[in-house]
mmCIF file of C-alpha atoms and ligand atoms in Angstrom:
data_model
loop_
_atom_site.group_PDB
_atom_site.id
_atom_site.type_symbol
_atom_site.label_atom_id
_atom_site.label_comp_id
_atom_site.label_asym_id
_atom_site.label_seq_id
_atom_site.Cartn_x
_atom_site.Cartn_y
_atom_site.Cartn_z
ATOM 1 C CA MET A 1 13.178 -4.564 16.142
ATOM 2 C CA THR A 2 14.778 -5.736 13.129
ATOM 3 C CA ALA A 3 16.315 -3.368 10.775
ATOM 4 C CA TYR A 4 18.427 -3.497 7.008
ATOM 5 C CA HIS A 5 20.403 -0.446 6.031
ATOM 6 C CA ASP A 6 22.651 -0.244 2.917
ATOM 7 C CA GLY A 7 24.285 -4.092 3.264
ATOM 8 C CA ARG A 8 23.884 -4.871 6.911
ATOM 9 C CA PHE A 9 20.951 -5.809 9.421
ATOM 10 C CA LEU A 10 20.934 -3.788 12.773
ATOM 11 C CA GLU A 11 18.696 -2.995 15.473
ATOM 12 C CA ILE A 12 16.544 -0.018 14.078
ATOM 13 C CA GLU A 13 18.096 2.267 17.281
ATOM 14 C CA ASP A 14 21.473 1.508 15.721
ATOM 15 C CA CYS A 15 20.393 2.599 12.291
ATOM 16 C CA CYS A 16 22.033 6.085 11.022
ATOM 17 C CA ILE A 17 20.637 7.586 7.900
ATOM 18 C CA SER A 18 21.987 11.300 6.738
ATOM 19 C CA PRO A 19 20.478 14.020 7.880
ATOM 20 C CA LEU A 20 21.324 15.225 4.119
ATOM 21 C CA ASP A 21 19.742 11.744 2.901
ATOM 22 C CA ARG A 22 17.105 12.973 0.010
ATOM 23 C CA GLY A 23 14.109 10.780 1.082
ATOM 24 C CA PHE A 24 14.253 12.785 4.756
ATOM 25 C CA LEU A 25 14.686 16.673 2.602
ATOM 26 C CA PHE A 26 12.720 15.791 0.059
ATOM 27 C CA GLY A 27 10.599 12.662 0.132
ATOM 28 C CA ASP A 28 12.238 11.782 -2.368
ATOM 29 C CA GLY A 29 11.967 7.638 -2.075
ATOM 30 C CA VAL A 30 9.482 4.811 -3.062
ATOM 31 C CA TYR A 31 8.494 2.056 -0.722
ATOM 32 C CA GLU A 32 6.761 -0.707 -0.188
ATOM 33 C CA VAL A 33 5.103 -2.974 2.092
ATOM 34 C CA MET A 34 4.659 -6.910 2.050
ATOM 35 C CA PRO A 35 2.700 -8.808 4.081
ATOM 36 C CA VAL A 36 4.261 -12.488 4.999
ATOM 37 C CA TRP A 37 1.307 -15.638 6.308
ATOM 38 C CA GLY A 38 2.835 -18.675 7.568
ATOM 39 C CA GLY A 39 6.289 -17.669 7.792
ATOM 40 C CA ARG A 40 5.973 -16.824 3.380
ATOM 41 C CA PRO A 41 5.873 -13.259 2.207
ATOM 42 C CA PHE A 42 2.092 -12.509 0.790
ATOM 43 C CA ARG A 43 2.752 -12.284 -3.313
ATOM 44 C CA TYR A 44 6.832 -11.489 -3.137
ATOM 45 C CA GLN A 45 7.183 -11.044 -6.796
ATOM 46 C CA ALA A 46 4.392 -9.104 -6.997
ATOM 47 C CA HIS A 47 4.931 -6.195 -4.164
ATOM 48 C CA ILE A 48 8.729 -6.542 -6.150
ATOM 49 C CA ASN A 49 7.864 -6.301 -9.148
ATOM 50 C CA ARG A 50 5.816 -3.161 -7.765
ATOM 51 C CA LEU A 51 9.086 -1.436 -5.920
ATOM 52 C CA ALA A 52 11.163 -2.196 -9.647
ATOM 53 C CA ARG A 53 8.069 -0.100 -11.102
ATOM 54 C CA SER A 54 8.020 3.117 -8.744
ATOM 55 C CA LEU A 55 11.847 3.122 -8.599
ATOM 56 C CA GLU A 56 11.832 3.393 -12.619
ATOM 57 C CA ARG A 57 8.904 6.148 -12.942
ATOM 58 C CA ALA A 58 10.576 7.908 -10.067
ATOM 59 C CA GLU A 59 13.540 8.216 -12.361
ATOM 60 C CA ILE A 60 15.606 6.247 -9.629
ATOM 61 C CA LYS A 61 18.269 2.948 -10.023
ATOM 62 C CA ASP A 62 17.452 -0.165 -8.817
ATOM 63 C CA PRO A 63 20.003 -1.061 -6.297
ATOM 64 C CA TYR A 64 20.121 -4.456 -6.179
ATOM 65 C CA PRO A 65 18.781 -7.011 -8.277
ATOM 66 C CA PRO A 66 16.536 -9.977 -8.036
ATOM 67 C CA GLU A 67 18.621 -12.056 -5.528
ATOM 68 C CA ARG A 68 19.768 -9.202 -3.478
ATOM 69 C CA TRP A 69 16.373 -7.992 -3.044
ATOM 70 C CA ARG A 70 15.344 -11.848 -1.512
ATOM 71 C CA GLU A 71 18.076 -12.266 0.332
ATOM 72 C CA VAL A 72 16.770 -8.694 2.213
ATOM 73 C CA VAL A 73 13.770 -9.764 2.699
ATOM 74 C CA ASP A 74 14.244 -13.275 3.768
ATOM 75 C CA GLY A 75 17.070 -12.330 6.385
ATOM 76 C CA LEU A 76 14.595 -9.720 7.663
ATOM 77 C CA ILE A 77 11.612 -12.647 8.746
ATOM 78 C CA GLU A 78 14.412 -14.993 10.001
ATOM 79 C CA ARG A 79 15.457 -12.250 11.924
ATOM 80 C CA SER A 80 12.262 -10.941 12.916
ATOM 81 C CA GLY A 81 11.462 -13.273 16.025
ATOM 82 C CA LEU A 82 7.249 -12.521 14.786
ATOM 83 C CA PRO A 83 5.016 -15.460 13.073
ATOM 84 C CA SER A 84 3.371 -12.699 10.395
ATOM 85 C CA PRO A 85 5.521 -9.492 10.244
ATOM 86 C CA VAL A 86 5.150 -7.385 8.209
ATOM 87 C CA ILE A 87 8.350 -6.043 5.418
ATOM 88 C CA TYR A 88 8.588 -2.584 4.803
ATOM 89 C CA LEU A 89 11.390 -1.378 2.428
ATOM 90 C CA GLN A 90 12.373 2.212 1.149
ATOM 91 C CA VAL A 91 14.484 3.397 -1.189
ATOM 92 C CA THR A 92 15.832 6.745 -1.580
ATOM 93 C CA ARG A 93 17.380 8.969 -3.880
ATOM 94 C CA GLY A 94 20.725 8.737 -1.743
ATOM 95 C CA VAL A 95 23.108 11.117 0.309
ATOM 96 C CA ALA A 96 23.249 14.466 -2.057
ATOM 97 C CA PRO A 97 23.683 18.821 -1.296
ATOM 98 C CA ARG A 98 20.415 20.174 -1.213
ATOM 99 C CA GLU A 99 19.510 20.618 -4.847
ATOM 100 C CA HIS A 100 16.326 19.997 -6.256
ATOM 101 C CA VAL A 101 17.762 17.831 -8.746
ATOM 102 C CA ILE A 102 21.272 15.950 -9.052
ATOM 103 C CA ASP A 103 23.404 14.256 -11.473
ATOM 104 C CA ASP A 104 22.162 10.809 -11.210
ATOM 105 C CA ASP A 105 25.616 9.232 -9.634
ATOM 106 C CA ALA A 106 24.123 9.482 -5.741
ATOM 107 C CA ALA A 107 24.410 6.177 -4.504
ATOM 108 C CA PRO A 108 20.352 5.017 -3.225
ATOM 109 C CA THR A 109 19.741 4.588 0.333
ATOM 110 C CA VAL A 110 18.231 1.023 1.113
ATOM 111 C CA PHE A 111 16.054 1.245 3.944
ATOM 112 C CA ALA A 112 14.037 -1.876 5.587
ATOM 113 C CA MET A 113 12.117 -3.119 8.934
ATOM 114 C CA THR A 114 9.266 -5.454 9.681
ATOM 115 C CA MET A 115 6.786 -4.242 11.611
ATOM 116 C CA PRO A 116 3.880 -6.230 13.696
ATOM 117 C CA PRO A 117 0.641 -6.570 11.508
ATOM 118 C CA PRO A 118 -1.879 -4.523 12.460
ATOM 119 C CA ASN A 119 -5.163 -5.374 14.073
ATOM 120 C CA ASP A 120 -7.317 -2.437 13.340
ATOM 121 C CA ALA A 121 -9.877 -3.136 10.966
ATOM 122 C CA ALA A 122 -11.436 -6.765 11.546
ATOM 123 C CA ALA A 123 -15.064 -6.271 12.278
ATOM 124 C CA GLY A 124 -16.332 -3.125 9.841
ATOM 125 C CA VAL A 125 -15.084 0.106 9.512
ATOM 126 C CA ALA A 126 -16.304 3.864 9.115
ATOM 127 C CA ALA A 127 -15.028 5.712 6.252
ATOM 128 C CA ILE A 128 -15.932 9.254 5.073
ATOM 129 C CA THR A 129 -15.446 10.589 1.223
ATOM 130 C CA ALA A 130 -12.812 13.415 0.892
ATOM 131 C CA GLU A 131 -12.147 15.447 -2.207
ATOM 132 C CA ASP A 132 -8.503 13.613 -3.708
ATOM 133 C CA THR A 133 -5.884 16.636 -2.701
ATOM 134 C CA ARG A 134 -2.562 14.090 -4.092
ATOM 135 C CA TRP A 135 -0.874 14.742 -7.119
ATOM 136 C CA SER A 136 -1.267 12.836 -10.564
ATOM 137 C CA ARG A 137 0.913 9.980 -10.290
ATOM 138 C CA CYS A 138 -0.415 7.504 -7.801
ATOM 139 C CA ASP A 139 0.388 5.180 -9.535
ATOM 140 C CA ILE A 140 4.132 5.794 -7.970
ATOM 141 C CA LYS A 141 4.535 4.070 -4.267
ATOM 142 C CA SER A 142 6.068 7.197 -2.876
ATOM 143 C CA VAL A 143 6.895 8.412 0.152
ATOM 144 C CA SER A 144 6.301 11.968 0.023
ATOM 145 C CA LEU A 145 2.710 10.936 1.892
ATOM 146 C CA LEU A 146 1.786 14.119 3.399
ATOM 147 C CA PRO A 147 -1.799 14.289 1.333
ATOM 148 C CA ASN A 148 -2.177 11.079 2.660
ATOM 149 C CA VAL A 149 -1.147 12.002 6.523
ATOM 150 C CA LEU A 150 -3.522 14.543 6.240
ATOM 151 C CA LEU A 151 -6.571 13.129 4.730
ATOM 152 C CA ARG A 152 -6.812 10.155 7.201
ATOM 153 C CA ARG A 153 -6.459 12.818 10.558
ATOM 154 C CA ARG A 154 -9.319 14.393 8.185
ATOM 155 C CA ALA A 155 -10.731 10.409 8.646
ATOM 156 C CA ARG A 156 -9.811 10.176 12.753
ATOM 157 C CA ASP A 157 -11.691 13.438 13.203
ATOM 158 C CA TYR A 158 -15.118 12.362 11.816
ATOM 159 C CA ARG A 159 -14.000 8.521 14.076
ATOM 160 C CA ALA A 160 -13.689 6.820 11.289
ATOM 161 C CA TRP A 161 -10.956 4.773 9.547
ATOM 162 C CA GLU A 162 -10.421 5.736 6.198
ATOM 163 C CA ALA A 163 -11.246 8.683 3.404
ATOM 164 C CA ILE A 164 -12.347 7.494 -0.144
ATOM 165 C CA LEU A 165 -10.840 10.064 -2.572
ATOM 166 C CA LEU A 166 -13.235 11.155 -4.911
ATOM 167 C CA ARG A 167 -11.864 13.232 -8.532
ATOM 168 C CA ASP A 168 -14.864 14.534 -10.509
ATOM 169 C CA ASN A 169 -16.884 12.711 -8.143
ATOM 170 C CA CYS A 170 -15.774 9.343 -8.809
ATOM 171 C CA VAL A 171 -13.903 6.702 -6.834
ATOM 172 C CA ALA A 172 -9.762 7.216 -6.907
ATOM 173 C CA GLU A 173 -8.934 4.682 -3.825
ATOM 174 C CA GLY A 174 -8.683 5.026 -0.253
ATOM 175 C CA ALA A 175 -6.050 7.321 1.385
ATOM 176 C CA ALA A 176 -4.223 4.290 1.915
ATOM 177 C CA SER A 177 -5.741 1.242 0.110
ATOM 178 C CA ASN A 178 -7.846 0.693 -2.860
ATOM 179 C CA VAL A 179 -11.947 0.260 -3.164
ATOM 180 C CA PHE A 180 -14.305 -1.671 -4.645
ATOM 181 C CA ILE A 181 -18.423 -1.703 -4.447
ATOM 182 C CA ALA A 182 -20.863 -5.423 -4.706
ATOM 183 C CA ALA A 183 -23.771 -4.190 -6.076
ATOM 184 C CA GLY A 184 -26.596 -6.893 -7.527
ATOM 185 C CA GLY A 185 -23.621 -9.408 -6.704
ATOM 186 C CA VAL A 186 -21.418 -7.746 -9.048
ATOM 187 C CA LEU A 187 -18.009 -6.065 -8.006
ATOM 188 C CA ALA A 188 -17.031 -3.182 -9.429
ATOM 189 C CA THR A 189 -13.355 -1.501 -8.850
ATOM 190 C CA PRO A 190 -12.068 1.755 -10.474
ATOM 191 C CA PRO A 191 -9.618 1.196 -13.128
ATOM 192 C CA GLU A 192 -5.898 1.442 -12.835
ATOM 193 C CA GLY A 193 -4.008 4.433 -14.074
ATOM 194 C CA PRO A 194 -2.215 7.271 -12.130
ATOM 195 C CA GLN A 195 -4.893 8.307 -10.371
ATOM 196 C CA LEU A 196 -4.279 4.952 -8.143
ATOM 197 C CA LEU A 197 -2.204 2.573 -6.142
ATOM 198 C CA SER A 198 -1.926 -0.931 -8.556
ATOM 199 C CA GLY A 199 -2.581 -2.770 -5.564
ATOM 200 C CA ILE A 200 -1.336 -6.068 -4.787
ATOM 201 C CA THR A 201 -4.504 -7.032 -2.759
ATOM 202 C CA ARG A 202 -6.974 -4.958 -5.264
ATOM 203 C CA GLY A 203 -4.842 -8.127 -7.623
ATOM 204 C CA VAL A 204 -5.768 -10.779 -5.817
ATOM 205 C CA VAL A 205 -9.278 -10.103 -5.232
ATOM 206 C CA ILE A 206 -10.046 -9.192 -9.283
ATOM 207 C CA GLU A 207 -8.371 -12.798 -9.163
ATOM 208 C CA MET A 208 -10.219 -14.588 -6.952
ATOM 209 C CA ALA A 209 -13.592 -13.263 -8.047
ATOM 210 C CA ALA A 210 -13.073 -14.839 -11.660
ATOM 211 C CA VAL A 211 -12.274 -18.428 -10.163
ATOM 212 C CA CYS A 212 -14.809 -18.108 -7.893
ATOM 213 C CA GLY A 213 -17.408 -16.869 -11.054
ATOM 214 C CA VAL A 214 -18.109 -13.461 -9.434
ATOM 215 C CA GLY A 215 -18.458 -10.673 -11.862
ATOM 216 C CA CYS A 216 -16.051 -7.971 -11.297
ATOM 217 C CA GLU A 217 -15.939 -4.648 -13.432
ATOM 218 C CA GLN A 218 -12.751 -2.347 -13.593
ATOM 219 C CA ARG A 219 -14.623 0.743 -14.637
ATOM 220 C CA THR A 220 -15.766 4.364 -13.538
ATOM 221 C CA VAL A 221 -17.755 3.870 -10.096
ATOM 222 C CA THR A 222 -19.231 7.317 -9.060
ATOM 223 C CA ALA A 223 -19.650 8.607 -5.677
ATOM 224 C CA ALA A 224 -23.384 7.881 -6.176
ATOM 225 C CA GLU A 225 -22.365 4.451 -7.016
ATOM 226 C CA LEU A 226 -20.597 4.158 -4.001
ATOM 227 C CA ALA A 227 -23.318 6.063 -1.606
ATOM 228 C CA ALA A 228 -25.956 3.006 -2.480
ATOM 229 C CA ALA A 229 -23.666 0.170 -2.603
ATOM 230 C CA ASP A 230 -24.332 -2.489 -1.043
ATOM 231 C CA GLU A 231 -21.103 -3.560 0.107
ATOM 232 C CA ILE A 232 -18.564 -1.481 0.477
ATOM 233 C CA TRP A 233 -14.412 -3.172 0.746
ATOM 234 C CA LEU A 234 -11.055 -1.568 1.604
ATOM 235 C CA THR A 235 -8.288 -3.583 0.595
ATOM 236 C CA SER A 236 -4.336 -3.779 1.280
ATOM 237 C CA SER A 237 -1.542 -6.054 2.062
ATOM 238 C CA THR A 238 -1.516 -5.098 6.004
ATOM 239 C CA ARG A 239 -5.076 -5.324 6.726
ATOM 240 C CA GLY A 240 -6.443 -7.484 3.496
ATOM 241 C CA ILE A 241 -10.102 -7.194 2.618
ATOM 242 C CA VAL A 242 -11.677 -4.659 5.280
ATOM 243 C CA PRO A 243 -16.059 -4.890 5.302
ATOM 244 C CA VAL A 244 -16.812 -0.353 5.395
ATOM 245 C CA ILE A 245 -20.027 -0.243 7.001
ATOM 246 C CA THR A 246 -20.942 3.175 7.004
ATOM 247 C CA LEU A 247 -19.935 5.966 5.039
ATOM 248 C CA ASP A 248 -20.197 9.902 5.684
ATOM 249 C CA GLY A 249 -22.402 8.424 8.699
ATOM 250 C CA ASN A 250 -24.440 6.248 7.129
ATOM 251 C CA ARG A 251 -25.174 2.590 7.254
ATOM 252 C CA VAL A 252 -23.892 0.885 4.573
ATOM 253 C CA GLY A 253 -26.218 -1.932 2.853
ATOM 254 C CA ALA A 254 -27.210 -3.859 6.377
ATOM 255 C CA GLY A 255 -24.448 -1.585 8.012
ATOM 256 C CA GLU A 256 -22.187 -5.403 8.892
ATOM 257 C CA PRO A 257 -20.114 -6.912 6.697
ATOM 258 C CA GLY A 258 -21.826 -8.082 3.967
ATOM 259 C CA PRO A 259 -21.993 -12.104 2.846
ATOM 260 C CA LEU A 260 -20.310 -11.835 -0.420
ATOM 261 C CA TRP A 261 -17.273 -9.741 2.194
ATOM 262 C CA LYS A 262 -17.285 -12.714 4.204
ATOM 263 C CA ARG A 263 -16.604 -14.893 1.320
ATOM 264 C CA PHE A 264 -13.711 -13.745 -0.388
ATOM 265 C CA SER A 265 -12.016 -11.987 2.724
ATOM 266 C CA ASP A 266 -12.520 -16.366 4.475
ATOM 267 C CA CYS A 267 -10.079 -18.041 1.504
ATOM 268 C CA LEU A 268 -8.291 -14.501 1.355
ATOM 269 C CA ALA A 269 -5.148 -16.561 2.739
ATOM 270 C CA ASP A 270 -5.178 -19.747 0.331
ATOM 271 C CA TRP A 271 -4.221 -17.182 -2.193
ATOM 272 C CA CYS A 272 -0.744 -16.334 -1.179
ATOM 273 C CA GLU A 273 0.702 -17.315 -4.308
HETATM 274 N N1 PMP B 301 -3.406 2.458 -2.398
HETATM 275 C C1 PMP B 301 -3.089 3.324 -1.166
HETATM 276 C C2 PMP B 301 -2.474 5.214 -1.586
HETATM 277 C C3 PMP B 301 -2.190 2.347 -0.388
HETATM 278 O O1 PMP B 301 -1.001 3.087 0.350
HETATM 279 C C4 PMP B 301 -2.362 1.028 -0.329
HETATM 280 C C5 PMP B 301 -1.726 0.140 0.808
HETATM 281 N N2 PMP B 301 -0.124 0.890 1.102
HETATM 282 C C6 PMP B 301 -3.138 0.659 -0.977
HETATM 283 C C7 PMP B 301 -3.762 1.264 -2.060
HETATM 284 C C8 PMP B 301 -2.871 -0.901 -0.969
HETATM 285 O O2 PMP B 301 -2.477 -1.537 -2.009
HETATM 286 P P1 PMP B 301 -2.188 -3.200 -1.536
HETATM 287 O O3 PMP B 301 -2.943 -4.486 -1.452
HETATM 288 O O4 PMP B 301 -0.891 -3.400 -2.472
HETATM 289 O O5 PMP B 301 -1.190 -2.781 0.380
#
């Protein structure tokens, strides 16, 4: 598998990162995941902008100018040997003595790799609801993912694919996805804010709805609305739009992917740029 580390393309087995890297010791870093469709990164600029935003909010200096990021991504696509790889980019605060606060002069570590696309969620999935146990800056795409890992393990224990996270009885997002509901032909998704990641796929679905003349409200979605929805979708870069067919063991709508999902999911690929 092809990787990139601080200026060099190399095989992942040859990649050496110091154990003193703050990403390893503190989870002190941010990341980005970008799918590639037909040789082209899906919504490249939106992903790179979000990486820049995560870095700024994490107070890590962006190590590369825009053209350098493009070289990294294009170089990985070229070397991947896969038709539709997924690109993973990670930037940490760098290698430094083990102190919570360090002077700002450590050079950030850049690590990137290609991964094969997952294919585990096409035909409809089970989801559970769970109390959101994460922190209050979920708008930062941080590599500190311990709560997300635990929540997804909980989902797996219930034979579900995703945990839909609730704060004060309202939907925030999935542990690794954004959430949409459809009720009476109208979509709703929780508004952006520190309680959720501004998903690139979420943004595409909102654009698609506007162009297709389907109502799409960005507003608070209660747990009761979620439970009563005709359709529930989970959106993410690697899986696209995934229909939820059971929630906490109960059927969602007719218990199969809904008509609105089919309409949106069929044309997602046309919304690359
Ligand atoms: N929220 C969380 C917590 C996520 O991990 C992800 C996907 N990585 C998303 C939302 C979806 O974002 P995107 O559509 O940009 O992949």
